[in-house]
Short mmCIF file of C-alpha atoms and ligand atoms in Angstrom, two decimals:
data_model
loop_
_atom_site.label_atom_id
_atom_site.label_comp_id
_atom_site.label_asym_id
_atom_site.label_seq_id
_atom_site.Cartn_x
_atom_site.Cartn_y
_atom_site.Cartn_z
CA MET A 1208 0.00 0.00 0.00
CA THR A 1209 1.35 3.41 -0.97
CA PRO A 1210 1.63 6.11 1.72
CA LEU A 1211 -1.14 8.03 -0.11
CA ASN A 1212 -3.49 5.04 0.01
CA LEU A 1213 -2.69 4.52 3.67
CA THR A 1214 -3.46 8.17 4.44
CA LEU A 1215 -6.78 7.93 2.57
CA LEU A 1216 -7.67 4.73 4.38
CA LEU A 1217 -6.82 6.20 7.77
CA GLY A 1218 -8.80 9.32 6.86
CA ALA A 1219 -11.85 7.25 5.93
CA PHE A 1220 -11.49 5.23 9.14
CA THR A 1221 -11.37 8.44 11.21
CA ILE A 1222 -14.55 9.77 9.55
CA MET A 1223 -16.27 6.42 10.12
CA THR A 1224 -15.36 6.22 13.78
CA THR A 1225 -16.27 9.87 14.35
CA ASN A 1226 -19.71 9.28 12.84
CA CYS A 1227 -20.15 6.03 14.72
CA SER A 1228 -19.23 7.53 18.07
CA SER A 1229 -21.54 10.54 17.63
CA ASN A 1230 -24.11 8.20 16.07
CA HIS A 1231 -26.45 11.10 15.31
CA VAL A 1232 -29.96 9.99 14.49
CA ALA A 1233 -31.77 12.55 12.35
CA GLY A 1234 -34.92 14.31 13.46
CA ARG A 1235 -37.94 14.83 11.24
CA GLU A 1236 -39.48 18.13 10.22
CA PHE A 1237 -42.12 19.29 12.69
CA GLY A 1238 -42.83 22.66 11.10
CA LYS A 1239 -41.39 26.08 10.38
CA THR A 1240 -41.15 29.10 12.65
CA PRO A 1241 -42.82 32.32 11.39
CA SER A 1242 -39.34 33.42 10.25
CA GLY A 1243 -38.92 30.23 8.21
CA GLU A 1244 -36.55 28.23 10.40
CA ALA A 1245 -37.04 24.48 10.39
CA VAL A 1246 -38.33 22.95 13.61
CA GLU A 1247 -37.35 19.32 14.13
CA LEU A 1248 -38.91 16.52 16.11
CA TYR A 1249 -36.70 13.81 17.59
CA ALA A 1250 -38.05 10.42 18.59
CA LEU A 1251 -36.58 8.62 21.59
CA LYS A 1252 -37.35 4.99 22.29
CA ASN A 1253 -36.15 2.54 24.94
CA ALA A 1254 -35.79 -1.25 24.86
CA LYS A 1255 -39.27 -1.66 26.36
CA GLY A 1256 -40.99 0.33 23.63
CA VAL A 1257 -41.53 3.52 25.66
CA GLU A 1258 -41.45 6.50 23.33
CA GLY A 1259 -40.84 10.21 23.68
CA ASP A 1260 -40.93 12.96 21.05
CA ILE A 1261 -38.99 16.17 21.57
CA SER A 1262 -39.16 19.33 19.51
CA THR A 1263 -36.22 21.66 18.94
CA TYR A 1264 -38.72 24.52 19.43
CA GLY A 1265 -38.80 25.14 23.19
CA GLY A 1266 -37.24 21.72 23.81
CA VAL A 1267 -40.86 20.64 24.13
CA LEU A 1268 -41.67 17.09 25.17
CA VAL A 1269 -44.45 16.71 22.60
CA ALA A 1270 -45.45 13.12 23.41
CA LEU A 1271 -44.59 10.48 25.99
CA LYS A 1272 -46.04 7.01 25.56
CA VAL A 1273 -45.81 4.69 28.55
CA PRO A 1274 -47.54 1.35 29.30
CA ASP A 1275 -50.63 0.86 31.46
CA HIS A 1276 -51.21 -2.22 33.66
CA ALA A 1277 -52.09 -4.27 30.54
CA GLY A 1278 -48.98 -3.11 28.69
CA ALA A 1279 -50.88 -0.78 26.35
CA LEU A 1280 -48.97 2.39 25.52
CA GLY A 1281 -50.77 5.68 26.13
CA ASP A 1282 -49.61 9.25 25.56
CA ILE A 1283 -49.64 10.86 28.99
CA VAL A 1284 -48.60 14.47 28.23
CA LEU A 1285 -50.70 17.32 26.86
CA GLY A 1286 -49.60 18.96 23.63
CA PHE A 1287 -50.27 19.34 19.92
CA ASP A 1288 -49.94 17.11 16.86
CA ASP A 1289 -48.16 19.77 14.85
CA PHE A 1290 -45.90 22.71 15.45
CA GLN A 1291 -48.63 25.26 14.61
CA GLY A 1292 -50.47 24.20 17.77
CA TYR A 1293 -47.66 25.62 19.89
CA GLN A 1294 -48.13 29.15 18.47
CA ILE A 1295 -50.76 30.11 21.08
CA PRO A 1296 -50.40 32.12 24.30
CA PRO A 1297 -48.39 29.73 26.36
CA PRO A 1298 -49.66 27.14 28.73
CA TYR A 1299 -45.97 26.01 28.35
CA PHE A 1300 -47.01 22.45 27.43
CA GLY A 1301 -43.94 20.20 27.80
CA ALA A 1302 -41.47 23.05 27.39
CA ILE A 1303 -38.07 23.79 28.86
CA VAL A 1304 -38.61 26.84 31.02
CA GLY A 1305 -35.91 29.46 31.61
CA ARG A 1306 -33.84 31.50 32.11
CA TYR A 1307 -35.81 31.71 35.34
CA GLY A 1308 -38.67 29.27 35.87
CA ASN A 1309 -41.66 30.66 37.80
CA ARG A 1310 -42.07 34.24 39.01
CA ILE A 1311 -39.82 37.15 39.88
CA ALA A 1312 -41.69 39.92 41.68
CA HIS A 1313 -42.11 43.26 39.91
CA ALA A 1314 -39.95 41.83 37.10
CA ARG A 1315 -36.74 43.09 38.67
CA PHE A 1316 -33.89 42.09 40.89
CA THR A 1317 -30.55 43.49 42.04
CA LEU A 1318 -27.30 41.61 41.63
CA GLY A 1319 -23.84 42.98 42.45
CA GLY A 1320 -25.39 46.40 43.09
CA VAL A 1321 -26.99 46.59 39.61
CA GLU A 1322 -30.76 46.57 39.14
CA TYR A 1323 -31.97 44.42 36.25
CA ASN A 1324 -35.41 45.02 34.75
CA LEU A 1325 -37.07 42.06 33.12
CA ALA A 1326 -39.96 41.64 30.71
CA LYS A 1327 -43.34 41.80 32.49
CA ASN A 1328 -45.57 39.00 31.23
CA ASP A 1329 -47.65 38.16 34.30
CA GLY A 1330 -49.23 41.35 35.59
CA ASP A 1331 -46.46 43.29 37.27
CA ASN A 1332 -44.25 40.20 37.47
CA THR A 1333 -42.13 38.14 35.14
CA LEU A 1334 -43.05 34.48 34.64
CA HIS A 1335 -41.09 31.58 33.13
CA GLY A 1336 -38.31 33.65 31.55
CA GLY A 1337 -40.37 36.52 30.16
CA LYS A 1338 -42.09 37.24 26.84
CA ARG A 1339 -39.79 34.99 24.84
CA GLY A 1340 -38.45 32.51 27.33
CA PHE A 1341 -36.62 29.27 26.59
CA ASP A 1342 -39.99 27.67 25.75
CA LYS A 1343 -40.22 29.86 22.61
CA VAL A 1344 -36.72 29.66 21.20
CA LEU A 1345 -35.17 27.24 18.76
CA TRP A 1346 -32.69 24.87 20.38
CA THR A 1347 -29.88 23.15 18.46
CA ALA A 1348 -29.98 19.36 18.49
CA LYS A 1349 -26.39 18.35 19.20
CA ASN A 1350 -26.39 14.66 19.78
CA ALA A 1351 -29.29 12.35 19.09
CA THR A 1352 -28.74 8.66 19.72
CA GLY A 1353 -32.30 7.36 19.49
CA HIS A 1354 -32.55 7.10 23.26
CA SER A 1355 -31.10 10.48 24.20
CA LEU A 1356 -31.04 13.97 22.77
CA GLU A 1357 -28.82 16.89 23.70
CA LEU A 1358 -30.21 20.37 23.07
CA ALA A 1359 -28.16 23.55 23.23
CA TYR A 1360 -29.12 27.21 23.40
CA LEU A 1361 -27.13 30.40 23.87
CA SER A 1362 -29.15 33.03 25.70
CA LYS A 1363 -27.50 36.36 24.92
CA ASP A 1364 -26.47 38.94 27.50
CA GLY A 1365 -29.52 41.17 28.06
CA GLU A 1366 -32.08 38.72 26.63
CA GLU A 1367 -35.40 39.38 28.40
CA GLY A 1368 -33.39 41.68 30.68
CA TYR A 1369 -31.11 39.02 32.20
CA PRO A 1370 -27.36 39.67 32.50
CA GLY A 1371 -24.69 37.42 30.98
CA ASN A 1372 -24.35 35.20 27.94
CA LEU A 1373 -25.78 31.95 29.25
CA SER A 1374 -24.80 28.78 27.44
CA VAL A 1375 -27.37 26.08 28.22
CA THR A 1376 -27.48 22.36 27.53
CA VAL A 1377 -30.46 20.15 28.26
CA THR A 1378 -30.21 16.40 27.68
CA TYR A 1379 -33.26 14.16 27.56
CA THR A 1380 -32.56 10.43 28.06
CA LEU A 1381 -35.05 7.58 27.97
CA THR A 1382 -33.57 4.75 30.05
CA ASP A 1383 -34.46 1.08 29.84
CA ASN A 1384 -35.92 1.38 33.37
CA ASN A 1385 -38.74 3.45 31.88
CA GLU A 1386 -37.28 6.70 33.14
CA LEU A 1387 -37.17 10.02 31.37
CA LYS A 1388 -34.08 11.74 32.71
CA ILE A 1389 -33.46 15.43 32.11
CA ASP A 1390 -29.99 16.84 32.75
CA TYR A 1391 -29.65 20.61 32.72
CA SER A 1392 -26.36 22.49 32.64
CA ALA A 1393 -25.36 26.10 32.08
CA THR A 1394 -22.41 28.45 32.24
CA THR A 1395 -22.28 32.24 32.13
CA ASP A 1396 -19.77 35.01 31.45
CA LYS A 1397 -21.34 37.45 33.96
CA ASP A 1398 -23.12 36.97 37.31
CA THR A 1399 -26.72 35.99 36.58
CA VAL A 1400 -29.66 33.98 37.96
CA VAL A 1401 -30.78 30.61 36.59
CA ASN A 1402 -33.70 28.32 37.38
CA LEU A 1403 -34.45 25.75 34.69
CA THR A 1404 -37.30 23.26 34.63
CA ASN A 1405 -39.59 21.30 32.35
CA HIS A 1406 -43.28 22.18 32.18
CA SER A 1407 -44.88 18.89 31.15
CA TYR A 1408 -48.59 18.52 31.85
CA PHE A 1409 -49.28 14.91 32.86
CA ASN A 1410 -52.48 12.92 32.84
CA LEU A 1411 -51.67 9.30 33.67
CA ALA A 1412 -55.03 8.13 32.30
CA GLY A 1413 -53.92 9.53 28.93
CA GLN A 1414 -53.85 13.06 27.52
CA GLY A 1415 -57.35 14.47 27.13
CA GLU A 1416 -58.90 11.69 29.25
CA GLY A 1417 -60.77 13.88 31.74
CA ASP A 1418 -59.49 15.60 34.86
CA ILE A 1419 -56.72 14.50 37.22
CA LEU A 1420 -58.68 14.99 40.45
CA GLY A 1421 -58.81 11.24 41.13
CA HIS A 1422 -55.04 10.75 40.74
CA GLU A 1423 -53.37 9.98 44.08
CA LEU A 1424 -50.35 12.07 45.02
CA ILE A 1425 -47.51 11.89 47.50
CA LEU A 1426 -45.27 14.95 47.88
CA ASN A 1427 -42.15 14.50 49.95
CA ALA A 1428 -42.44 17.95 51.51
CA ASP A 1429 -42.99 19.10 55.10
CA ARG A 1430 -43.21 22.76 54.08
CA TYR A 1431 -44.28 24.98 51.23
CA THR A 1432 -43.99 28.65 50.33
CA PRO A 1433 -47.34 30.45 50.72
CA VAL A 1434 -48.03 33.17 48.16
CA ASP A 1435 -49.68 36.57 47.83
CA LYS A 1436 -52.36 37.35 45.27
CA GLY A 1437 -49.76 37.67 42.50
CA LEU A 1438 -48.55 34.13 43.37
CA ILE A 1439 -45.28 35.55 44.72
CA PRO A 1440 -43.95 33.78 47.86
CA THR A 1441 -44.47 35.86 50.98
CA GLY A 1442 -41.13 34.61 52.36
CA GLU A 1443 -42.74 32.36 54.96
CA LEU A 1444 -41.88 28.65 54.95
CA ARG A 1445 -45.14 27.15 56.21
CA SER A 1446 -45.70 23.65 57.58
CA VAL A 1447 -48.12 21.56 55.52
CA ALA A 1448 -49.37 19.78 58.67
CA GLY A 1449 -53.13 19.93 59.06
CA THR A 1450 -53.63 21.72 55.70
CA PRO A 1451 -54.73 20.66 52.18
CA PHE A 1452 -51.02 20.93 51.29
CA ASP A 1453 -50.13 17.85 53.32
CA PHE A 1454 -49.43 15.13 50.73
CA ARG A 1455 -46.91 13.25 52.87
CA GLN A 1456 -49.44 10.43 52.89
CA PRO A 1457 -51.25 9.72 49.59
CA HIS A 1458 -54.32 11.84 48.88
CA ALA A 1459 -56.44 12.22 45.77
CA ILE A 1460 -55.49 15.52 44.14
CA GLY A 1461 -59.15 16.58 44.20
CA GLU A 1462 -59.86 15.61 47.79
CA ARG A 1463 -59.14 19.03 49.30
CA ILE A 1464 -58.83 21.20 46.18
CA GLY A 1465 -62.21 22.81 46.90
CA SER A 1466 -61.29 23.68 50.48
CA SER A 1467 -61.74 27.18 51.85
CA ASP A 1468 -58.02 27.39 52.67
CA GLU A 1469 -56.87 30.90 51.75
CA GLN A 1470 -53.85 29.56 49.82
CA ILE A 1471 -55.98 27.22 47.72
CA ALA A 1472 -58.20 30.20 46.88
CA LEU A 1473 -55.19 32.33 45.87
CA GLY A 1474 -53.88 29.59 43.57
CA GLY A 1475 -57.30 28.73 42.14
CA GLY A 1476 -56.31 25.22 43.29
CA TYR A 1477 -52.75 24.01 43.75
CA ASP A 1478 -50.14 26.30 42.20
CA HIS A 1479 -47.48 26.27 44.90
CA ASN A 1480 -43.83 25.61 45.55
CA PHE A 1481 -43.21 22.69 47.91
CA ILE A 1482 -39.89 22.50 49.76
CA LEU A 1483 -38.54 18.99 49.40
CA ASN A 1484 -37.34 16.90 52.31
CA ARG A 1485 -33.87 16.05 51.13
CA THR A 1486 -30.81 14.23 52.37
CA GLY A 1487 -27.59 15.00 50.53
CA ASP A 1488 -27.12 16.56 47.14
CA GLY A 1489 -28.07 13.67 44.86
CA LEU A 1490 -31.35 12.57 43.33
CA SER A 1491 -34.04 12.34 45.94
CA LEU A 1492 -37.71 11.37 45.75
CA ALA A 1493 -39.93 14.42 45.31
CA ALA A 1494 -43.33 13.02 44.29
CA ARG A 1495 -45.28 9.91 43.44
CA VAL A 1496 -48.54 9.91 41.48
CA THR A 1497 -50.78 6.95 40.69
CA GLU A 1498 -53.92 6.58 38.59
CA ALA A 1499 -56.15 3.64 39.47
CA LYS A 1500 -57.81 2.83 36.15
CA SER A 1501 -54.68 2.68 33.99
CA GLY A 1502 -52.53 1.48 36.88
CA ARG A 1503 -49.85 3.94 35.78
CA ALA A 1504 -47.49 5.39 38.37
CA LEU A 1505 -45.06 8.28 38.08
CA GLU A 1506 -42.24 8.99 40.49
CA VAL A 1507 -40.21 12.18 40.32
CA PHE A 1508 -36.63 12.33 41.60
CA THR A 1509 -34.60 15.50 41.54
CA THR A 1510 -31.45 17.24 42.69
CA GLU A 1511 -33.49 20.46 43.07
CA PRO A 1512 -34.61 21.81 46.46
CA ALA A 1513 -38.27 22.33 45.52
CA ILE A 1514 -41.15 21.46 43.20
CA GLN A 1515 -44.04 23.51 41.84
CA PHE A 1516 -47.25 21.50 41.99
CA TYR A 1517 -49.73 23.04 39.55
CA THR A 1518 -53.13 21.53 38.81
CA GLY A 1519 -53.85 23.11 35.44
CA ASN A 1520 -56.18 25.67 37.00
CA PHE A 1521 -55.83 28.03 34.04
CA LEU A 1522 -56.86 25.44 31.45
CA ASP A 1523 -60.46 26.19 30.55
CA GLY A 1524 -61.47 23.87 27.70
CA THR A 1525 -60.67 26.38 24.95
CA ILE A 1526 -57.57 24.44 23.85
CA ARG A 1527 -57.93 21.41 21.61
CA GLY A 1528 -54.80 19.31 21.71
CA LYS A 1529 -53.54 16.07 20.20
CA GLY A 1530 -56.19 14.05 18.41
CA GLY A 1531 -58.65 16.95 18.89
CA LYS A 1532 -58.90 16.29 22.64
CA VAL A 1533 -60.33 19.15 24.69
CA TYR A 1534 -58.13 20.23 27.58
CA GLY A 1535 -60.49 21.25 30.37
CA ARG A 1536 -59.73 22.79 33.74
CA ARG A 1537 -57.48 20.50 35.78
CA SER A 1538 -57.11 17.99 32.98
CA ALA A 1539 -53.42 17.63 33.86
CA PHE A 1540 -50.94 18.32 36.63
CA CYS A 1541 -47.41 19.71 36.48
CA LEU A 1542 -44.55 18.85 38.80
CA GLU A 1543 -41.91 21.44 38.01
CA THR A 1544 -38.66 20.73 39.83
CA GLN A 1545 -37.01 24.02 40.65
CA HIS A 1546 -35.55 26.55 43.08
CA TYR A 1547 -38.12 28.66 44.91
CA PRO A 1548 -39.97 31.36 42.95
CA ASP A 1549 -38.67 34.91 43.38
CA SER A 1550 -35.37 33.70 44.90
CA PRO A 1551 -33.42 36.63 43.37
CA ASN A 1552 -35.42 38.95 45.67
CA GLN A 1553 -35.54 36.69 48.73
CA PRO A 1554 -32.09 36.36 50.33
CA SER A 1555 -33.28 33.70 52.79
CA PHE A 1556 -34.14 31.30 49.91
CA PRO A 1557 -31.47 28.99 48.40
CA SER A 1558 -29.48 31.04 45.91
CA THR A 1559 -30.10 30.92 42.15
CA VAL A 1560 -27.03 33.00 41.33
CA LEU A 1561 -24.60 31.57 38.76
CA LYS A 1562 -21.13 33.09 38.46
CA PRO A 1563 -18.57 32.84 35.67
CA GLY A 1564 -16.39 29.77 36.13
CA ALA A 1565 -19.12 27.80 37.93
CA VAL A 1566 -21.35 25.22 36.25
CA TYR A 1567 -25.08 25.06 36.90
CA ARG A 1568 -26.07 21.38 36.95
CA THR A 1569 -29.37 19.80 37.92
CA THR A 1570 -31.06 16.50 37.11
CA THR A 1571 -34.67 15.37 37.27
CA VAL A 1572 -35.90 11.83 36.63
CA TYR A 1573 -39.51 10.89 35.84
CA ARG A 1574 -39.86 7.15 36.44
CA PHE A 1575 -42.88 5.29 35.08
CA SER A 1576 -44.21 1.98 36.33
CA THR A 1577 -47.54 0.30 37.00
CA THR A 1578 -49.22 -0.46 40.31
C1 GLA B 2518 -46.78 27.64 36.33
C2 GLA B 2518 -47.33 28.71 37.18
C3 GLA B 2518 -48.80 28.80 36.99
C4 GLA B 2518 -49.11 29.02 35.52
C5 GLA B 2518 -48.51 27.91 34.72
C6 GLA B 2518 -48.68 28.14 33.24
O1 GLA B 2518 -46.96 26.40 36.83
O2 GLA B 2518 -47.01 28.55 38.54
O3 GLA B 2518 -49.30 29.87 37.75
O4 GLA B 2518 -48.62 30.25 35.09
O5 GLA B 2518 -47.15 27.80 34.98
O6 GLA B 2518 -49.97 28.44 32.89
#
């Protein structure tokens, strides 16, 4: 073999191994943004046939099909069949939420002596990253293996009012234990605040199959953060004992949702941040939900200190989702793992500040099984 042939052969081998190791599985076209950019949909599948579909727009988990007690797959997240569906005022179906999930009071905070003013998109407050949060941007699919997908987004300094170029990576992985694992990481070039989550709306009976009031819930939380009428935490860490917020033993979600508790009234149901009972820094059980008819169970594990439990109180039946299903009030629940809302203005809450040189890293696992 001549040296030239050897070089060509080695070159071809390098290309082959590079492609094999990245093993990128292509997505399919999901639609086009109003400015003409292609939106892709990536399918994940595990060895047991569980399937997830993720869109590069908003990093949205568009569909998640998991087995019931008879082994029949059912799609248990709310969403739309096509990209156009996602062009409505946001319920944030399935989306990655950021740069700051949940609310920041008066849409401002001070960091390092500088006041930052954010986009107001929830009365006087900012919610879920502002007018064009991470749920409405196009993410770049970096690595798709068929069972995992890495999405990347660069949020520019000043975007929605936040300081610092924030480089974000979110990786969805479907494991063979029927878990959907989401790993979030971010770095910045200026002090900033970060609080990333996923806003999937679950109905374990199947998307569009009625309300979730009969689902049984356990929340591993002794305390929660009561809110004011703008759903901003008052700063108090209140015990759940003796209140409709006590889910330390299983309760149907609907059992106490009509109670006269002042906090239930303010949320229009449950729309509150629960402080998780944790030991150590690793993954720890946050919640368990079961649905009797399908026999489906969902457990949520997270490295985060808290979880927003939201019962779809703002859904009102005006949205028709996948397969033309009508999404009525409380037809799904969200379990958004997170830091506490309004942390940038509440020094006693765990910090959400990210500094240059540090890496933001959190993981949440949704594990599916049957009872
Ligand atoms: C979060 C909030 C709710 C609501 C939903 C989206 O869960 O806490 O108040 O804004 O998102 O509709």
